[in-house]
Backbone as a printed PyTorch tensor [residue, N CA C, xyz], in Angstrom:
tensor([[[ -6.8230,  19.7680, -51.0990],
         [ -6.0380,  18.8690, -50.2810],
         [ -6.0060,  19.3340, -48.8290]],

        [[ -5.8190,  20.6450, -48.6020],
         [ -5.7780,  21.1810, -47.2420],
         [ -7.1150,  20.9570, -46.5560]],

        [[ -8.2150,  21.1010, -47.2990],
         [ -9.5390,  20.8820, -46.7230],
         [ -9.6820,  19.4120, -46.3370]],

        [[ -9.1900,  18.5080, -47.1580],
         [ -9.2570,  17.0850, -46.8700],
         [ -8.4740,  16.7370, -45.6080]],

        [[ -7.2530,  17.2810, -45.4630],
         [ -6.4350,  17.0310, -44.2720],
         [ -7.0880,  17.6160, -43.0260]],

        [[ -7.6360,  18.8190, -43.1600],
         [ -8.3030,  19.4480, -42.0180],
         [ -9.5030,  18.6020, -41.5930]],

        [[-10.2490,  18.0910, -42.5710],
         [-11.4060,  17.2420, -42.2560],
         [-10.9590,  15.9630, -41.5610]],

        [[ -9.8600,  15.3680, -42.0160],
         [ -9.3430,  14.1420, -41.3950],
         [ -8.8900,  14.4330, -39.9690]],

        [[ -8.2270,  15.5630, -39.7660],
         [ -7.7590,  15.9300, -38.4300],
         [ -8.9420,  16.1290, -37.4890]],

        [[-10.0140,  16.7570, -37.9970],
         [-11.1990,  16.9660, -37.1650],
         [-11.8480,  15.6250, -36.8210]],

        [[-11.8490,  14.6910, -37.7570],
         [-12.4520,  13.3870, -37.5130],
         [-11.6660,  12.6260, -36.4390]],

        [[-10.3370,  12.6960, -36.5050],
         [ -9.4980,  12.0330, -35.5000],
         [ -9.7360,  12.6640, -34.1310]],

        [[ -9.8050,  13.9990, -34.0920],
         [-10.0390,  14.7030, -32.8260],
         [-11.3990,  14.3340, -32.2500]],

        [[-12.4140,  14.2790, -33.0890],
         [-13.7580,  13.9390, -32.6230],
         [-13.7920,  12.4980, -32.1130]],

        [[-13.0980,  11.5800, -32.8120],
         [-13.0640,  10.1890, -32.3810],
         [-12.3580,  10.0750, -31.0360]],

        [[-11.2490,  10.7800, -30.8750],
         [-10.5140,  10.7310, -29.6100],
         [-11.3740,  11.2820, -28.4730]],

        [[-12.1100,  12.3430, -28.7340],
         [-12.9490,  12.9370, -27.6950],
         [-14.1030,  12.0050, -27.3240]],

        [[-14.5770,  11.2110, -28.2920],
         [-15.6970,  10.3190, -28.0260],
         [-15.2570,   9.0310, -27.3340]],

        [[-13.9590,   8.7390, -27.3680],
         [-13.4530,   7.5250, -26.7240],
         [-13.6010,   7.6380, -25.2120]],

        [[-13.8250,   6.4980, -24.5630],
         [-13.9270,   6.5570, -23.1060],
         [-12.6120,   7.0420, -22.4980]],

        [[-12.7050,   7.7280, -21.3990],
         [-11.5190,   8.2700, -20.7470],
         [-10.6180,   7.1360, -20.2920]],

        [[ -9.3420,   7.3210, -20.5100],
         [ -8.3670,   6.3420, -20.0610],
         [ -8.1760,   6.5370, -18.5620]],

        [[ -8.1160,   5.4460, -17.8320],
         [ -7.9440,   5.5370, -16.3800],
         [ -6.6380,   6.2500, -16.0620]],

        [[ -6.7100,   7.1710, -15.1300],
         [ -5.5270,   7.9050, -14.7060],
         [ -4.6580,   6.9560, -13.8910]],

        [[ -3.3800,   6.9130, -14.2120],
         [ -2.4760,   6.0920, -13.4150],
         [ -2.3470,   6.7330, -12.0360]],

        [[ -2.2210,   5.9210, -11.0120],
         [ -2.1610,   6.4810,  -9.6680],
         [ -0.9480,   7.3880,  -9.4890]],

        [[ -1.1930,   8.5000,  -8.8310],
         [ -0.1240,   9.4510,  -8.5280],
         [  0.6770,   8.9280,  -7.3430]],

        [[  1.7050,   9.6640,  -6.9770],
         [  2.4910,   9.3120,  -5.7910],
         [  1.5930,   9.3090,  -4.5490]],

        [[  0.6880,  10.2820,  -4.4550],
         [ -0.2610,  10.3670,  -3.3390],
         [ -1.1640,   9.1290,  -3.3270]],

        [[ -1.7020,   8.7620,  -4.4860],
         [ -2.5900,   7.6030,  -4.5810],
         [ -1.8670,   6.3230,  -4.1490]],

        [[ -0.6680,   6.1410,  -4.6750],
         [  0.1100,   4.9440,  -4.3700],
         [  0.4650,   4.8930,  -2.8880]],

        [[  0.8900,   6.0230,  -2.3380],
         [  1.2550,   6.0710,  -0.9150],
         [  0.0460,   5.7250,  -0.0460]],

        [[ -1.1340,   6.2320,  -0.4040],
         [ -2.3320,   5.9200,   0.3760],
         [ -2.6640,   4.4320,   0.2870]],

        [[ -2.5570,   3.8650,  -0.9110],
         [ -2.8790,   2.4500,  -1.0760],
         [ -1.9560,   1.5760,  -0.2180]],

        [[ -0.6750,   1.9010,  -0.2220],
         [  0.2870,   1.1470,   0.5780],
         [ -0.0340,   1.3040,   2.0620]],

        [[ -0.2440,   2.5470,   2.5030],
         [ -0.5310,   2.8050,   3.9200],
         [ -1.8490,   2.1660,   4.3480]],

        [[ -2.8580,   2.2460,   3.5070],
         [ -4.1590,   1.6530,   3.8400],
         [ -4.0420,   0.1300,   3.9420]],

        [[ -3.2970,  -0.4620,   3.0320],
         [ -3.0990,  -1.9180,   3.0700],
         [ -2.3790,  -2.3190,   4.3560]],

        [[ -1.3200,  -1.6010,   4.6930],
         [ -0.5750,  -1.9260,   5.9090],
         [ -1.4440,  -1.7130,   7.1470]],

        [[ -2.2610,  -0.6670,   7.1480],
         [ -3.1790,  -0.4380,   8.2690],
         [ -4.1870,  -1.5790,   8.3680]],

        [[ -4.6990,  -2.0260,   7.2330],
         [ -5.6300,  -3.1570,   7.2480],
         [ -4.9700,  -4.4000,   7.8360]],

        [[ -3.7480,  -4.6860,   7.4040],
         [ -3.0350,  -5.8540,   7.9310],
         [ -2.8410,  -5.7370,   9.4410]],

        [[ -2.4700,  -4.5400,   9.8960],
         [ -2.2600,  -4.3110,  11.3310],
         [ -3.5680,  -4.4640,  12.1010]],

        [[ -4.6560,  -3.9230,  11.5620],
         [ -5.9570,  -4.0130,  12.2380],
         [ -6.4500,  -5.4500,  12.3180]],

        [[ -6.2110,  -6.2200,  11.2840],
         [ -6.6090,  -7.6270,  11.2970],
         [ -5.8080,  -8.3680,  12.3770]],

        [[ -4.5040,  -8.1270,  12.4270],
         [ -3.6530,  -8.8090,  13.4110],
         [ -4.0130,  -8.4090,  14.8400]],

        [[ -4.1830,  -7.1130,  15.0850],
         [ -4.4780,  -6.6780,  16.4600],
         [ -5.9280,  -6.9930,  16.8360]],

        [[ -6.8020,  -7.0750,  15.8540],
         [ -8.1770,  -7.4860,  16.1240],
         [ -8.2340,  -8.9350,  16.5790]],

        [[ -7.4450,  -9.7880,  15.9240],
         [ -7.3650, -11.1940,  16.3320],
         [ -6.7480, -11.2950,  17.7270]],

        [[ -5.7630, -10.4480,  17.9820],
         [ -5.1290, -10.4360,  19.2950],
         [ -6.1450, -10.0520,  20.3780]],

        [[ -6.9970,  -9.0850,  20.0750],
         [ -8.0250,  -8.6570,  21.0340],
         [ -8.9600,  -9.8140,  21.3580]],

        [[ -9.3030, -10.5760,  20.3600],
         [-10.1860, -11.7140,  20.5910],
         [ -9.5280, -12.7700,  21.4750]],

        [[ -8.2280, -12.9150,  21.3460],
         [ -7.5110, -13.9410,  22.0990],
         [ -7.1290, -13.4890,  23.5120]],

        [[ -6.7470, -12.2080,  23.6720],
         [ -6.1650, -11.7690,  24.9420],
         [ -7.0840, -10.9580,  25.8420]],

        [[ -8.1390, -10.4160,  25.2920],
         [ -8.9680,  -9.5190,  26.0910],
         [ -9.8480, -10.2790,  27.0720]],

        [[-10.0980,  -9.6120,  28.1970],
         [-11.0250, -10.1560,  29.2000],
         [-12.4020,  -9.5040,  29.0610]],

        [[-12.5250,  -8.6010,  28.0860],
         [-13.7420,  -7.8140,  27.9150],
         [-14.5120,  -8.2510,  26.6740]],

        [[-15.7990,  -8.4970,  26.8500],
         [-16.6420,  -8.8350,  25.6920],
         [-16.6620,  -7.6780,  24.6960]],

        [[-16.6550,  -6.4370,  25.1880],
         [-16.6870,  -5.2660,  24.2990],
         [-15.4330,  -5.2070,  23.4290]],

        [[-14.2700,  -5.4400,  24.0200],
         [-13.0190,  -5.4180,  23.2570],
         [-12.9730,  -6.5960,  22.2910]],

        [[-13.4000,  -7.7630,  22.7350],
         [-13.4340,  -8.9300,  21.8480],
         [-14.3550,  -8.6640,  20.6500]],

        [[-15.5100,  -8.0720,  20.9140],
         [-16.4630,  -7.7670,  19.8370],
         [-15.8910,  -6.7360,  18.8670]],

        [[-15.2560,  -5.6920,  19.4010],
         [-14.6210,  -4.6960,  18.5250],
         [-13.5190,  -5.3540,  17.7040]],

        [[-12.7350,  -6.2090,  18.3390],
         [-11.6760,  -6.9080,  17.6140],
         [-12.2360,  -7.7180,  16.4570]],

        [[-13.3330,  -8.4470,  16.6960],
         [-13.9520,  -9.2370,  15.6320],
         [-14.4760,  -8.3350,  14.5140]],

        [[-15.1080,  -7.2450,  14.9030],
         [-15.6400,  -6.3010,  13.9120],
         [-14.5180,  -5.7280,  13.0540]],

        [[-13.3950,  -5.3770,  13.6930],
         [-12.2740,  -4.8040,  12.9490],
         [-11.6730,  -5.8340,  11.9970]],

        [[-11.5610,  -7.0820,  12.4350],
         [-11.0340,  -8.1390,  11.5640],
         [-11.9260,  -8.2680,  10.3290]],

        [[-13.2190,  -8.3770,  10.5470],
         [-14.1660,  -8.5520,   9.4340],
         [-14.1350,  -7.3630,   8.4830]],

        [[-14.2590,  -6.1440,   9.0370],
         [-14.3360,  -4.9420,   8.1970],
         [-13.0270,  -4.6650,   7.4580]],

        [[-11.9050,  -4.8040,   8.1490],
         [-10.6240,  -4.5130,   7.4970],
         [-10.2530,  -5.6000,   6.4820]],

        [[-10.7010,  -6.8220,   6.6960],
         [-10.4720,  -7.8760,   5.7000],
         [-11.2330,  -7.5430,   4.4110]],

        [[-12.4740,  -7.0590,   4.5490],
         [-13.2580,  -6.6670,   3.3660],
         [-12.6130,  -5.4790,   2.6550]],

        [[-12.2230,  -4.4630,   3.4330],
         [-11.5710,  -3.2890,   2.8340],
         [-10.2970,  -3.7140,   2.1090]],

        [[ -9.5340,  -4.6050,   2.7340],
         [ -8.2630,  -4.9970,   2.1380],
         [ -8.4570,  -5.8380,   0.8810]],

        [[ -9.4750,  -6.6600,   0.8500],
         [ -9.7360,  -7.4570,  -0.3570],
         [-10.0130,  -6.5360,  -1.5490]],

        [[-10.8150,  -5.5000,  -1.3210],
         [-11.1030,  -4.5330,  -2.3910],
         [ -9.8460,  -3.7670,  -2.7890]],

        [[ -9.0750,  -3.3730,  -1.7930],
         [ -7.8550,  -2.6020,  -2.0540],
         [ -6.8370,  -3.4270,  -2.8300]],

        [[ -6.6810,  -4.7030,  -2.4780],
         [ -5.7360,  -5.5660,  -3.1960],
         [ -6.1690,  -5.7650,  -4.6430]],

        [[ -7.4640,  -5.9090,  -4.8750],
         [ -7.9560,  -6.0550,  -6.2510],
         [ -7.6680,  -4.7930,  -7.0550]],

        [[ -7.8920,  -3.6330,  -6.4320],
         [ -7.6160,  -2.3640,  -7.1100],
         [ -6.1230,  -2.2200,  -7.3830]],

        [[ -5.2980,  -2.5650,  -6.4170],
         [ -3.8420,  -2.4600,  -6.5970],
         [ -3.3770,  -3.3460,  -7.7500]],

        [[ -3.9430,  -4.5370,  -7.8380],
         [ -3.5820,  -5.4380,  -8.9330],
         [ -3.9920,  -4.8240, -10.2790]],

        [[ -5.1980,  -4.2780, -10.3210],
         [ -5.7010,  -3.6460, -11.5490],
         [ -4.8080,  -2.4790, -11.9790]],

        [[ -4.3400,  -1.6900, -11.0050],
         [ -3.5240,  -0.5070, -11.2970],
         [ -2.0270,  -0.8070, -11.3020]],

        [[ -1.6880,  -2.0740, -11.0730],
         [ -0.2910,  -2.5110, -11.0480],
         [  0.5210,  -1.7840,  -9.9690]],

        [[ -0.1010,  -1.6590,  -8.7940],
         [  0.5690,  -1.0730,  -7.6260],
         [  0.9930,  -2.2250,  -6.7290]],

        [[  2.2640,  -2.2720,  -6.4000],
         [  2.7970,  -3.3240,  -5.5440],
         [  2.5480,  -2.9800,  -4.0800]],

        [[  1.9560,  -3.9250,  -3.3450],
         [  1.6650,  -3.7160,  -1.9270],
         [  2.6020,  -4.5740,  -1.0780]],

        [[  3.0220,  -4.0540,   0.0770],
         [  3.9060,  -4.8290,   0.9490],
         [  3.1780,  -6.0190,   1.5720]],

        [[  3.9500,  -6.9560,   2.0570],
         [  3.3800,  -8.1810,   2.6110],
         [  3.0470,  -8.0830,   4.0920]],

        [[  3.4710,  -7.0000,   4.7340],
         [  3.2590,  -6.9040,   6.1780],
         [  3.0950,  -5.4540,   6.6200]],

        [[  2.6170,  -5.2600,   7.8490],
         [  2.4920,  -3.9000,   8.3860],
         [  3.8630,  -3.2130,   8.4390]],

        [[  3.8390,  -1.8790,   8.6090],
         [  5.0970,  -1.1380,   8.6860],
         [  5.7610,  -1.3510,  10.0490]],

        [[  6.9650,  -0.8350,  10.2120],
         [  7.7440,  -1.0560,  11.4380],
         [  7.0290,  -0.5250,  12.6760]],

        [[  6.4170,   0.6400,  12.5620],
         [  5.6910,   1.2220,  13.7010],
         [  4.5130,   0.3240,  14.1040]],

        [[  3.7760,  -0.1560,  13.1200],
         [  2.6280,  -1.0300,  13.4000],
         [  3.0800,  -2.3520,  14.0110]],

        [[  4.2160,  -2.8830,  13.5440],
         [  4.7410,  -4.1260,  14.1180],
         [  5.1750,  -3.9070,  15.5660]],

        [[  5.7720,  -2.7470,  15.8490],
         [  6.2010,  -2.4370,  17.2190],
         [  4.9900,  -2.3540,  18.1550]],

        [[  3.8940,  -1.7460,  17.6750],
         [  2.6710,  -1.6670,  18.4820],
         [  2.1280,  -3.0690,  18.7370]],

        [[  2.1120,  -3.9040,  17.7220],
         [  1.6230,  -5.2730,  17.8900],
         [  2.4930,  -6.0320,  18.8910]],

        [[  3.7990,  -5.8120,  18.8400],
         [  4.6950,  -6.4680,  19.7880],
         [  4.3990,  -6.0270,  21.2180]],

        [[  4.1480,  -4.7200,  21.4110],
         [  3.8130,  -4.2090,  22.7460],
         [  2.4970,  -4.8170,  23.2360]],

        [[  1.5320,  -4.8970,  22.3510],
         [  0.2500,  -5.5070,  22.7300],
         [  0.4280,  -6.9830,  23.0820]],

        [[  1.2430,  -7.6720,  22.3120],
         [  1.4750,  -9.0950,  22.5640],
         [  2.1520,  -9.2840,  23.9110]],

        [[  3.0330,  -8.3540,  24.2890],
         [  3.7640,  -8.4580,  25.5550],
         [  2.9210,  -8.0340,  26.7590]],

        [[  1.8550,  -7.2750,  26.5180],
         [  0.9980,  -6.7950,  27.6180],
         [  0.2880,  -7.9640,  28.2740]],

        [[  0.1070,  -7.8190,  29.5760],
         [ -0.6380,  -8.8400,  30.3090],
         [ -2.0740,  -8.8620,  29.8050]],

        [[ -2.6180, -10.0560,  29.7080],
         [ -4.0230, -10.1780,  29.3010],
         [ -4.8890,  -9.5040,  30.3590]],

        [[ -6.0580,  -9.0610,  29.9550],
         [ -6.9750,  -8.4350,  30.9060],
         [ -6.9470,  -6.9300,  30.8250]],

        [[ -7.0320,  -6.2760,  31.9860],
         [ -7.1870,  -4.8210,  32.0270],
         [ -6.0460,  -4.0680,  31.3510]],

        [[ -4.7970,  -4.5000,  31.5840],
         [ -3.6400,  -3.8290,  30.9730],
         [ -3.7580,  -3.8890,  29.4460]],

        [[ -4.0460,  -5.0670,  28.9350],
         [ -4.1920,  -5.2410,  27.4960],
         [ -5.3460,  -4.3990,  26.9610]],

        [[ -6.5010,  -4.4550,  27.6250],
         [ -7.6850,  -3.7370,  27.1460],
         [ -7.4040,  -2.2480,  26.9850]],

        [[ -6.8200,  -1.6520,  28.0110],
         [ -6.5320,  -0.2110,  27.9620],
         [ -5.5460,   0.1080,  26.8360]],

        [[ -4.4840,  -0.6640,  26.7660],
         [ -3.4690,  -0.4310,  25.7310],
         [ -4.0720,  -0.6190,  24.3380]],

        [[ -4.9160,  -1.6310,  24.1780],
         [ -5.5130,  -1.9060,  22.8720],
         [ -6.4240,  -0.7550,  22.4440]],

        [[ -7.2650,  -0.2670,  23.3570],
         [ -8.1610,   0.8520,  23.0340],
         [ -7.3340,   2.0840,  22.6590]],

        [[ -6.3040,   2.3910,  23.4410],
         [ -5.4530,   3.5600,  23.1380],
         [ -4.8000,   3.4190,  21.7690]],

        [[ -4.2680,   2.2490,  21.4910],
         [ -3.5940,   2.0000,  20.2180],
         [ -4.5790,   2.1080,  19.0550]],

        [[ -5.7580,   1.5540,  19.2300],
         [ -6.7570,   1.5920,  18.1640],
         [ -7.2370,   3.0140,  17.8890]],

        [[ -7.4210,   3.7940,  18.9470],
         [ -7.8170,   5.1960,  18.7550],
         [ -6.7590,   5.9330,  17.9310]],

        [[ -5.5040,   5.7550,  18.2890],
         [ -4.4150,   6.4200,  17.5600],
         [ -4.3550,   5.9450,  16.1080]],

        [[ -4.4670,   4.6410,  15.9010],
         [ -4.3780,   4.0880,  14.5470],
         [ -5.5330,   4.5570,  13.6680]],

        [[ -6.7430,   4.5660,  14.2250],
         [ -7.8900,   4.9950,  13.4160],
         [ -7.8640,   6.4960,  13.1560]],

        [[ -7.3480,   7.2900,  14.0940],
         [ -7.1950,   8.7320,  13.8610],
         [ -6.2300,   8.9610,  12.6990]],

        [[ -5.1160,   8.2510,  12.7140],
         [ -4.1110,   8.3640,  11.6460],
         [ -4.7150,   7.9280,  10.3080]],

        [[ -5.4730,   6.8420,  10.3210],
         [ -6.0950,   6.3480,   9.0830],
         [ -7.1270,   7.3340,   8.5350]],

        [[ -7.8980,   7.9530,   9.4330],
         [ -8.8910,   8.9340,   8.9690],
         [ -8.2010,  10.1240,   8.3040]],

        [[ -7.1040,  10.6030,   8.8950],
         [ -6.3730,  11.7430,   8.3140],
         [ -5.8000,  11.3850,   6.9490]],

        [[ -5.1720,  10.2220,   6.8520],
         [ -4.5790,   9.8010,   5.5780],
         [ -5.6470,   9.5860,   4.5080]],

        [[ -6.7660,   9.0280,   4.9060],
         [ -7.8480,   8.7670,   3.9560],
         [ -8.4800,  10.0720,   3.4910]],

        [[ -8.6530,  11.0100,   4.4000],
         [ -9.1870,  12.3150,   3.9980],
         [ -8.2260,  13.0180,   3.0430]],

        [[ -6.9280,  12.8750,   3.2840],
         [ -5.9430,  13.4750,   2.3870],
         [ -6.0440,  12.8590,   0.9950]],

        [[ -6.2680,  11.5540,   0.9280],
         [ -6.4320,  10.9110,  -0.3770],
         [ -7.6990,  11.4180,  -1.0660]],

        [[ -8.7700,  11.5480,  -0.3100],
         [-10.0190,  12.0540,  -0.8890],
         [ -9.8050,  13.4660,  -1.4330]],

        [[ -9.0710,  14.2870,  -0.6940],
         [ -8.8550,  15.6830,  -1.0860],
         [ -7.8060,  15.8610,  -2.1870]],

        [[ -6.7460,  15.0580,  -2.1650],
         [ -5.6040,  15.3140,  -3.0460],
         [ -5.2750,  14.1990,  -4.0220]],

        [[ -5.9890,  13.0800,  -3.9390],
         [ -5.7190,  11.9810,  -4.8540],
         [ -6.0760,  12.3610,  -6.2810]],

        [[ -5.4880,  11.6470,  -7.2290],
         [ -5.7240,  11.9540,  -8.6450],
         [ -6.4800,  10.8530,  -9.3800]],

        [[ -6.1910,   9.6090,  -9.0630],
         [ -6.8490,   8.4970,  -9.7520],
         [ -8.2470,   8.2990,  -9.1610]],

        [[ -9.2460,   8.3740, -10.0170],
         [-10.6400,   8.2930,  -9.5630],
         [-10.9180,   7.0100,  -8.7850]],

        [[-10.3800,   5.8780,  -9.2600],
         [-10.6630,   4.6090,  -8.5790],
         [-10.0870,   4.5960,  -7.1620]],

        [[ -8.9320,   5.2100,  -6.9750],
         [ -8.2920,   5.2230,  -5.6570],
         [ -9.0680,   6.1590,  -4.7290]],

        [[ -9.4810,   7.3010,  -5.2610],
         [-10.2870,   8.2260,  -4.4500],
         [-11.6070,   7.5610,  -4.0510]],

        [[-12.2090,   6.8070,  -4.9620],
         [-13.4530,   6.0890,  -4.6460],
         [-13.2190,   5.0600,  -3.5490]],

        [[-12.0770,   4.3770,  -3.5870],
         [-11.7460,   3.3990,  -2.5420],
         [-11.6040,   4.1110,  -1.1920]],

        [[-10.9810,   5.2640,  -1.1970],
         [-10.8350,   6.0420,   0.0380],
         [-12.1990,   6.5040,   0.5460]],

        [[-13.0390,   6.9560,  -0.3690],
         [-14.3910,   7.3950,   0.0190],
         [-15.2070,   6.2320,   0.5870]],

        [[-15.0030,   5.0370,   0.0540],
         [-15.7170,   3.8570,   0.5670],
         [-15.1720,   3.4260,   1.9310]],

        [[-13.8790,   3.6220,   2.1450],
         [-13.2520,   3.2170,   3.4090],
         [-13.5720,   4.1790,   4.5490]],

        [[-13.7300,   5.4590,   4.2400],
         [-13.8780,   6.4660,   5.2910],
         [-15.0330,   6.1950,   6.2600]],

        [[-16.2290,   5.8310,   5.8150],
         [-17.3000,   5.5680,   6.7890],
         [-16.9910,   4.3920,   7.7200]],

        [[-16.2800,   3.4040,   7.2270],
         [-15.9190,   2.2460,   8.0440],
         [-14.9210,   2.6700,   9.1210]],

        [[-13.8880,   3.3930,   8.7080],
         [-12.8590,   3.8470,   9.6560],
         [-13.4780,   4.7830,  10.6880]],

        [[-14.3470,   5.6780,  10.2430],
         [-15.0070,   6.6270,  11.1450],
         [-15.9040,   5.8960,  12.1380]],

        [[-16.6340,   4.9050,  11.6750],
         [-17.5070,   4.1340,  12.5680],
         [-16.6830,   3.3960,  13.6230]],

        [[-15.5300,   2.8610,  13.2200],
         [-14.6440,   2.1980,  14.1850],
         [-14.1690,   3.2080,  15.2270]],

        [[-13.7600,   4.3780,  14.7560],
         [-13.2590,   5.4130,  15.6660],
         [-14.3450,   5.8260,  16.6590]],

        [[-15.5490,   6.0030,  16.1650],
         [-16.6600,   6.3950,  17.0440],
         [-16.9540,   5.2970,  18.0720]],

        [[-16.8910,   4.0380,  17.6670],
         [-17.1080,   2.9250,  18.6050],
         [-16.0190,   2.9040,  19.6780]],

        [[-14.7920,   3.2160,  19.2780],
         [-13.6870,   3.2670,  20.2400],
         [-13.8600,   4.4180,  21.2250]],

        [[-14.2920,   5.5710,  20.7280],
         [-14.5300,   6.7300,  21.6050],
         [-15.6050,   6.3830,  22.6320]],

        [[-16.6280,   5.7020,  22.1770],
         [-17.7260,   5.3180,  23.0720],
         [-17.2500,   4.3180,  24.1340]],

        [[-16.4000,   3.3920,  23.7490],
         [-15.9100,   2.3670,  24.6730],
         [-14.7990,   2.8560,  25.5950]],

        [[-14.0320,   3.8430,  25.1580],
         [-12.8220,   4.2780,  25.8650],
         [-13.0180,   4.5510,  27.3650]],

        [[-14.0420,   5.3080,  27.7800],
         [-14.1700,   5.6010,  29.2170],
         [-14.3000,   4.3530,  30.0920]],

        [[-14.8660,   3.2830,  29.5540],
         [-14.9960,   2.0430,  30.3170],
         [-13.6600,   1.3900,  30.6140]],

        [[-12.6080,   1.8300,  29.9140],
         [-11.2760,   1.2460,  30.0930],
         [-10.2760,   2.2620,  30.6200]],

        [[-10.7910,   3.3840,  31.1240],
         [ -9.9100,   4.4110,  31.6930],
         [ -9.1350,   5.1950,  30.6650]],

        [[ -9.6640,   5.2530,  29.4460],
         [ -8.9910,   5.9640,  28.3680],
         [ -9.7930,   7.2250,  28.0510]],

        [[ -9.0790,   8.3530,  27.9770],
         [ -9.7220,   9.6140,  27.5960],
         [ -9.4040,   9.8730,  26.1200]],

        [[-10.4030,   9.7660,  25.2600],
         [-10.1480,  10.0120,  23.8340],
         [ -9.7490,  11.4590,  23.5910]],

        [[ -8.8330,  11.6230,  22.6580],
         [ -8.3730,  12.9760,  22.2990],
         [ -9.3730,  13.6540,  21.3980]]])
């Protein structure tokens, strides 16, 4: 009888080991990154549209369009992942991002707006790169880390484009 039970226990253990791995539920770090990334995407889409409407510079208008397109794609993937993992995402950017958008909206169109927009975008993309790298390094859920890894080249490319454009608008990148 003991041999029979031991054999049954081994069979259950072997079956469990052969089963596909259950997806890890997102940790606090994973969830926080998803929320922050979503809010950053919403902010980038809004300020990108603002750049297209208020800027006097073709370069800023083009960057704004690029950011709208890229962040909309990133956000669509992120929202699908959040739904799959049952992570609730906010409907709007955070208070700091809304305050920046308000300042940009109040800025005079043209040179004042262009400089402020480039400065704001540099700061926002720097913050996003740090948060995304932290998710890559410390996240637990594989799907969320993969989303961060997919987002990082896009955010980095935006940051590099901003650094390249900054001197034309009197901005010294940090």
